[in-house]
Coordinates of C-alpha atoms in Angstrom, one line a residue:
M22 CA 104.6 102.3 75.8
A23 CA 103.9 105.9 76.6
T24 CA 105.2 108.8 74.5
F25 CA 109.0 108.7 74.4
N26 CA 110.4 111.8 76.3
L27 CA 113.8 111.8 77.9
R28 CA 113.6 114.8 80.1
R29 CA 116.2 113.7 82.7
F30 CA 118.6 112.5 80.0
S31 CA 118.5 115.7 78.1
K32 CA 121.8 117.2 79.2
P33 CA 125.4 115.9 79.3
E34 CA 125.8 116.8 82.9
M35 CA 122.9 114.5 83.8
L36 CA 124.6 111.6 82.1
R37 CA 127.8 112.3 84.0
R38 CA 125.9 111.8 87.3
I39 CA 125.5 108.1 86.4
D40 CA 128.5 105.9 87.2
R41 CA 130.4 105.6 84.0
K42 CA 130.8 101.8 84.0
H43 CA 127.1 101.3 84.7
L44 CA 126.1 103.7 81.9
I45 CA 128.3 101.9 79.4
A46 CA 127.1 98.5 80.5
F47 CA 123.5 99.7 80.2
L48 CA 124.1 101.0 76.6
E49 CA 126.6 98.4 75.4
P50 CA 124.0 95.9 74.1
H51 CA 123.2 98.6 71.5
A52 CA 126.8 99.5 70.6
A53 CA 126.1 99.0 66.9
Y54 CA 123.2 101.5 66.9
F55 CA 125.3 104.1 68.6
S56 CA 128.2 103.4 66.3
A57 CA 125.9 103.9 63.3
R58 CA 125.0 107.3 64.7
G59 CA 128.6 108.3 65.2
V60 CA 129.3 107.4 68.8
E61 CA 131.7 104.6 69.7
L62 CA 131.1 103.2 73.2
P63 CA 134.5 102.6 74.9
P64 CA 135.2 99.4 76.9
V65 CA 133.9 99.6 80.5
Q66 CA 137.5 99.4 81.9
H67 CA 138.7 102.5 80.0
E68 CA 138.8 105.7 82.0
D69 CA 137.9 108.0 79.2
G70 CA 136.6 108.0 75.6
L71 CA 132.9 108.6 76.2
D72 CA 131.5 111.6 74.3
Y73 CA 128.8 112.7 76.6
N74 CA 127.7 115.6 74.3
A75 CA 127.2 113.3 71.3
L76 CA 125.5 110.7 73.4
S77 CA 123.1 113.2 74.8
H78 CA 122.2 114.3 71.3
I79 CA 121.4 110.8 70.2
L80 CA 119.2 110.2 73.2
L81 CA 117.4 113.4 72.6
T82 CA 116.8 112.6 68.9
P83 CA 115.5 109.0 68.6
D84 CA 114.7 108.0 65.1
G85 CA 113.3 105.0 63.2
S86 CA 116.5 103.1 63.8
T87 CA 116.3 103.4 67.6
P88 CA 116.0 99.8 68.9
D89 CA 112.6 99.2 70.6
D90 CA 114.2 97.6 73.7
L91 CA 116.6 100.5 74.1
A92 CA 113.7 103.0 73.9
E93 CA 111.7 101.0 76.4
A94 CA 114.6 100.8 78.8
L95 CA 115.4 104.5 78.6
F96 CA 111.7 105.3 79.0
Y97 CA 111.3 103.4 82.3
V98 CA 114.7 104.4 83.8
N99 CA 113.9 108.0 82.9
E100 CA 110.5 107.9 84.5
V101 CA 111.7 106.6 87.9
S102 CA 114.8 108.7 88.1
T103 CA 113.1 111.1 90.6
P104 CA 113.4 111.6 94.4
E105 CA 110.2 109.6 94.8
G106 CA 111.3 106.9 92.5
F107 CA 114.7 106.7 94.2
D108 CA 113.0 105.9 97.6
S109 CA 110.5 103.5 96.0
I110 CA 113.2 101.5 94.3
Q111 CA 115.1 101.2 97.5
D112 CA 112.0 100.0 99.3
E113 CA 111.5 97.3 96.6
I114 CA 115.1 96.0 96.8
A115 CA 115.6 96.2 100.6
G116 CA 117.0 93.0 101.9
T117 CA 117.8 91.5 98.5
D118 CA 121.1 90.7 96.8
I119 CA 120.6 93.6 94.5
D120 CA 120.6 96.0 97.5
V121 CA 123.9 94.5 98.7
E122 CA 125.6 94.9 95.3
I123 CA 124.7 98.5 94.8
G124 CA 127.0 101.1 96.4
E125 CA 125.8 103.8 98.8
N126 CA 126.8 106.6 96.4
A127 CA 124.3 105.7 93.7
A128 CA 122.4 108.6 92.3
P129 CA 118.7 108.2 91.3
A130 CA 119.4 107.4 87.6
D131 CA 122.4 105.3 88.5
L132 CA 120.3 103.2 90.9
A133 CA 117.5 102.9 88.4
I134 CA 119.9 101.7 85.7
Q135 CA 121.5 99.1 87.9
V136 CA 118.2 97.7 89.1
W137 CA 116.8 97.6 85.6
M138 CA 119.8 95.5 84.5
A139 CA 119.4 93.2 87.5
D140 CA 115.6 92.9 87.4
R141 CA 113.5 95.1 85.1
E142 CA 110.2 94.0 86.7
I143 CA 111.2 96.0 89.8
I144 CA 111.5 99.2 87.8
E145 CA 108.3 98.4 85.9
K146 CA 106.5 98.0 89.2
V147 CA 107.8 101.2 90.7
H148 CA 106.8 103.0 87.5
A149 CA 103.3 101.5 87.7
E150 CA 102.8 102.5 91.3
Q151 CA 103.4 106.2 90.5
F152 CA 100.0 106.2 88.8
F153 CA 98.3 106.0 92.3
M154 CA 98.9 109.7 92.6
N155 CA 97.0 110.8 89.5
V156 CA 93.5 112.1 89.5
R157 CA 91.1 109.1 89.5
S158 CA 87.4 108.8 88.7
F159 CA 86.1 105.6 90.3
E160 CA 83.1 103.4 89.7
Y161 CA 82.1 101.1 92.5
F162 CA 80.8 97.5 92.3
K163 CA 80.0 95.1 95.2
T164 CA 78.8 91.6 95.9
K165 CA 75.6 90.4 97.5
K166 CA 77.4 87.4 99.0
N167 CA 76.7 87.0 102.7
P168 CA 78.8 86.0 104.5
L169 CA 81.7 87.3 102.4
P170 CA 84.2 84.7 101.4
D171 CA 87.7 85.0 102.7
F172 CA 90.1 87.0 100.4
V173 CA 93.6 85.8 99.8
L174 CA 96.2 87.5 97.6
P175 CA 96.3 86.0 94.1
S176 CA 99.1 83.6 93.4
E177 CA 101.4 83.9 90.4
E178 CA 99.4 81.2 88.7
T179 CA 96.1 83.1 89.3
L180 CA 97.6 86.4 88.0
A181 CA 98.9 84.6 84.9
A182 CA 95.4 83.1 84.2
L183 CA 93.8 86.6 84.8
E184 CA 96.3 88.2 82.4
A185 CA 95.6 85.5 79.8
D186 CA 91.9 86.3 79.9
L187 CA 92.6 90.1 79.7
D188 CA 95.0 89.6 76.8
E189 CA 92.3 87.7 74.8
W190 CA 89.9 90.6 75.2
F191 CA 92.5 93.3 74.5
S192 CA 93.7 91.5 71.5
K193 CA 90.2 91.2 70.0
K194 CA 89.6 94.9 70.7
R195 CA 92.9 95.8 68.8
R196 CA 94.7 96.9 71.9
G197 CA 97.6 94.3 71.8
K198 CA 97.7 91.3 74.0
Y199 CA 100.5 91.9 76.5
S200 CA 98.8 93.0 79.7
K201 CA 100.4 93.0 83.2
V202 CA 98.7 93.0 86.6
F203 CA 100.5 94.5 89.5
V204 CA 99.3 93.8 93.1
Y205 CA 99.8 96.2 96.0
P206 CA 98.3 95.3 99.4
K207 CA 98.1 98.5 101.4
E208 CA 96.0 100.1 104.2
G209 CA 93.4 97.3 104.4
H210 CA 92.7 97.3 100.7
T211 CA 94.4 95.4 97.8
W212 CA 95.2 97.5 94.8
F213 CA 95.6 96.2 91.3
L214 CA 97.2 98.1 88.5
V215 CA 96.5 96.8 85.0
R216 CA 99.0 97.8 82.4
H217 CA 97.8 97.3 78.8
G218 CA 98.0 98.8 75.4
K219 CA 95.7 101.3 73.7
P220 CA 94.7 101.3 70.0
Y221 CA 97.6 102.2 67.7
A222 CA 98.5 105.8 67.3
R223 CA 100.2 107.7 64.5
E224 CA 102.7 110.5 65.0
A225 CA 104.0 112.7 62.2
V226 CA 107.8 113.1 62.4
I227 CA 110.6 114.5 60.4
E228 CA 113.4 112.2 59.4
A229 CA 116.3 113.3 57.2
G230 CA 114.4 116.4 56.3
E231 CA 111.3 114.5 55.1
S232 CA 107.9 114.2 56.7
T233 CA 107.0 110.6 57.6
S234 CA 105.0 108.7 60.2
Q235 CA 105.7 106.6 63.3
Y236 CA 103.2 104.2 64.6
F237 CA 103.2 103.1 68.2
R238 CA 100.9 101.6 70.8
P239 CA 100.4 103.9 73.8
E240 CA 100.5 102.5 77.3
K241 CA 97.6 102.7 79.7
F242 CA 97.2 101.9 83.4
D243 CA 93.9 101.1 84.9
V244 CA 93.4 101.1 88.7
L245 CA 91.3 98.8 90.8
A246 CA 91.0 98.4 94.6
Y247 CA 89.2 95.7 96.6
N248 CA 87.8 96.3 100.0
P249 CA 87.6 92.9 101.8
V250 CA 85.5 94.3 104.7
I251 CA 82.5 95.1 102.6
G252 CA 83.1 93.1 99.4
E253 CA 83.4 96.1 97.1
I254 CA 85.8 96.8 94.2
R255 CA 86.3 100.2 92.7
M256 CA 87.9 100.8 89.4
N257 CA 89.2 103.5 87.1
A258 CA 89.1 102.5 83.4
E259 CA 88.5 104.3 80.2
T260 CA 85.6 102.5 78.5
K261 CA 82.5 100.6 79.5
G262 CA 83.9 97.5 77.9
E263 CA 87.0 97.6 80.0
K264 CA 85.0 98.1 83.2
E265 CA 82.8 95.2 82.4
L266 CA 85.8 93.1 81.6
Y267 CA 87.4 93.8 85.0
R268 CA 84.1 93.3 86.8
K269 CA 83.8 89.8 85.4
K270 CA 87.4 88.6 85.2
F271 CA 88.5 89.8 88.6
G272 CA 85.3 88.3 90.1
F273 CA 86.1 85.0 88.4
H274 CA 89.8 84.7 89.2
L275 CA 89.6 86.1 92.7
F276 CA 86.3 84.3 93.8
G277 CA 85.5 81.8 91.1
N278 CA 82.4 83.6 89.8
E279 CA 82.1 86.1 87.0
E280 CA 79.0 87.6 88.6
F281 CA 80.6 88.0 92.0
F282 CA 80.6 91.8 91.7
N283 CA 77.0 91.9 90.4
E284 CA 75.7 95.0 92.0
R285 CA 76.6 98.7 91.6
S286 CA 77.3 100.4 94.9
R287 CA 75.4 103.6 95.3
F288 CA 76.1 107.0 96.7
D289 CA 73.3 109.1 98.2
L290 CA 73.6 112.9 98.6
E291 CA 70.4 113.4 100.5
P292 CA 72.3 113.8 103.9
L293 CA 73.2 117.3 102.6
R294 CA 69.5 118.1 102.7
Q295 CA 68.4 115.9 105.6
I296 CA 71.0 117.1 108.2
G297 CA 72.5 120.1 106.5
E298 CA 75.9 121.3 107.6
D299 CA 76.3 118.4 110.1
A300 CA 76.8 116.1 107.1
L301 CA 80.2 117.7 106.8
L302 CA 81.3 116.8 110.4
C303 CA 84.7 115.0 110.4
D304 CA 86.0 115.1 114.0
D305 CA 85.5 111.3 114.1
V306 CA 87.7 110.7 111.1
D307 CA 91.5 110.6 111.6
G308 CA 93.3 112.5 108.8
I309 CA 90.7 115.1 107.9
E310 CA 90.9 118.6 109.3
Y311 CA 87.7 120.0 107.7
V312 CA 85.2 119.5 104.9
R313 CA 83.4 122.3 102.9
L314 CA 80.7 122.0 100.3
K315 CA 81.6 123.9 97.2
E316 CA 79.0 122.9 94.6
V317 CA 75.7 121.0 94.3
Q318 CA 73.7 120.1 91.3
V319 CA 70.0 119.6 91.6
F320 CA 68.0 117.8 88.9
W321 CA 64.5 119.1 88.5
G322 CA 63.6 117.2 85.4
G323 CA 60.5 118.3 83.5
A324 CA 60.2 118.7 79.7
H325 CA 63.5 120.5 79.5
K326 CA 65.4 118.3 82.0
D327 CA 66.4 121.3 84.2
V328 CA 69.5 121.1 86.3
E329 CA 70.2 123.8 88.9
I330 CA 73.8 124.4 89.9
R331 CA 74.8 126.2 93.1
R332 CA 78.4 127.1 93.6
S333 CA 80.2 128.9 96.4
E334 CA 83.5 128.9 98.3
D335 CA 81.4 127.5 101.2
I336 CA 77.8 126.8 100.4
F337 CA 76.6 126.2 103.9
A338 CA 78.3 129.3 105.3
S339 CA 76.7 131.3 102.5
L340 CA 73.2 129.8 103.2
R341 CA 73.7 130.5 106.9
D342 CA 74.6 134.2 106.2
R343 CA 71.4 134.6 104.1
G344 CA 69.1 132.5 106.3
A345 CA 68.5 130.2 103.4
S346 CA 68.7 126.4 102.8
L347 CA 69.2 124.0 100.0
P348 CA 66.3 123.5 97.7
G349 CA 63.6 121.3 99.2
G350 CA 62.7 119.7 95.9
G351 CA 64.5 118.1 93.1
K352 CA 67.2 115.4 93.3
I353 CA 70.8 116.2 94.3
I354 CA 72.7 114.4 91.6
K355 CA 76.3 115.8 92.2
A356 CA 78.3 117.5 94.9
S357 CA 81.8 118.8 95.1
F358 CA 83.6 118.9 98.4
Q359 CA 86.8 120.6 99.5
I360 CA 88.6 118.5 102.0
K361 CA 91.6 119.6 104.0
F362 CA 93.8 116.6 105.0
E363 CA 96.2 116.6 107.9
G364 CA 99.7 117.3 106.8
S365 CA 98.6 118.8 103.5
K366 CA 99.2 122.5 102.7
T367 CA 96.1 122.9 100.6
P368 CA 92.7 121.2 100.5
R369 CA 91.8 118.8 97.7
S370 CA 88.6 118.4 95.9
V371 CA 86.3 115.3 95.9
I372 CA 83.4 115.0 93.5
L373 CA 80.5 112.6 94.3
S374 CA 77.7 111.6 92.0
S375 CA 74.4 110.1 93.2
G376 CA 75.1 106.9 91.2
N377 CA 78.3 104.9 91.8
R378 CA 81.0 107.4 90.7
A379 CA 83.5 109.4 92.8
Q380 CA 86.5 111.4 91.8
F381 CA 89.5 111.9 94.1
K382 CA 92.5 114.1 93.6
R383 CA 94.8 111.3 94.8
D384 CA 94.1 107.5 95.0
G385 CA 95.7 107.5 98.4
D386 CA 92.9 109.7 99.8
A387 CA 90.2 107.1 99.0
E388 CA 90.3 105.1 102.2
I389 CA 90.0 108.2 104.4
I390 CA 87.3 109.7 102.2
E391 CA 85.2 106.5 102.1
R392 CA 85.4 106.2 105.9
W393 CA 84.0 109.8 106.2
L394 CA 81.3 109.1 103.5
G395 CA 80.2 106.0 105.3
L396 CA 79.9 107.7 108.7
R397 CA 77.9 110.6 107.3
G398 CA 75.4 108.4 105.4
F399 CA 76.5 109.1 101.8
I400 CA 77.2 105.4 101.1
V401 CA 74.0 103.4 100.9
G402 CA 74.2 100.4 103.1
A403 CA 77.1 101.7 105.2
G404 CA 75.0 102.9 108.1
G405 CA 74.3 106.6 108.9
V406 CA 71.5 108.8 107.7
S407 CA 70.7 106.9 104.5
D408 CA 69.7 103.8 106.3
E409 CA 67.5 105.3 109.0

């Protein structure tokens, strides 16, 4: 689990925004713990008797006696008690019995607590999906299979078998063995979030005035997305071992072949030199207002492995003003673009390497960006300049 931090349960007035009977029902399984720390939970049917100030203090000061399942429940409920989480939870429970049972006056934390008690996996899924919005650096792998086999969403049995294989590897690598794979079909791609543990961490803490240590296993989310049109999977993971694990095991459990994704996709930055500013055209891509080139890195090699970096607010505009051009020699190994998306107040950066790595500000930008990259010839094999 990630570091325990109850920001939204930090004040008594926040607790009072949760329906009293739901809050007590949520905490009641741990009544003995609260009693030992000086707070007696009243029966649900009583109208008073809940000391919100004392309860808030306990939640803000977890110690070695805090039950693990209480800490985990508080962590997840806290994380999704946001406006975005509120809407995502409602999307997940729409049309279910849970939705019918929850009143229309439920506040975000109140909704999260009720859904957790009814089906904790819904809250875990909503929490996992929030990681789509983080900065992601992707590596791309593709298959040589032609024609591409049909792709079907994995069944529960397939996911269980995949998780078992992942658990075996994570356990051997001292990361724990309880992985979970979440599946999200969206916008022509199928996204996978893999939740797993990291190596144990030690945190120095103060208990009863004495210095001591707490050990815990941090939580990690890795992101993968499969494009069924071109047979390509992109992934964000921390280590080479994890990436190789996903390449093989997703290939095996989705297509019956560990070497299904046996080729690295490749980006080519030569269109910047071949067609210049026209490589940034985006009128044919819905969702993009403009693209600017902010930085290029040119590898000259030689005895000292020289790399030349050019940086500007708008490189092509600067070159145009000076009657200059990009260097005619060397290899362009990296480029940073500024892309203004429709509906966005500010542009976002995209960093592309000449190998198989790309970094986006938001995972949700990927489909639009990849469409633009393919049309401009930056993706080898996708048509455009690089294939001429």
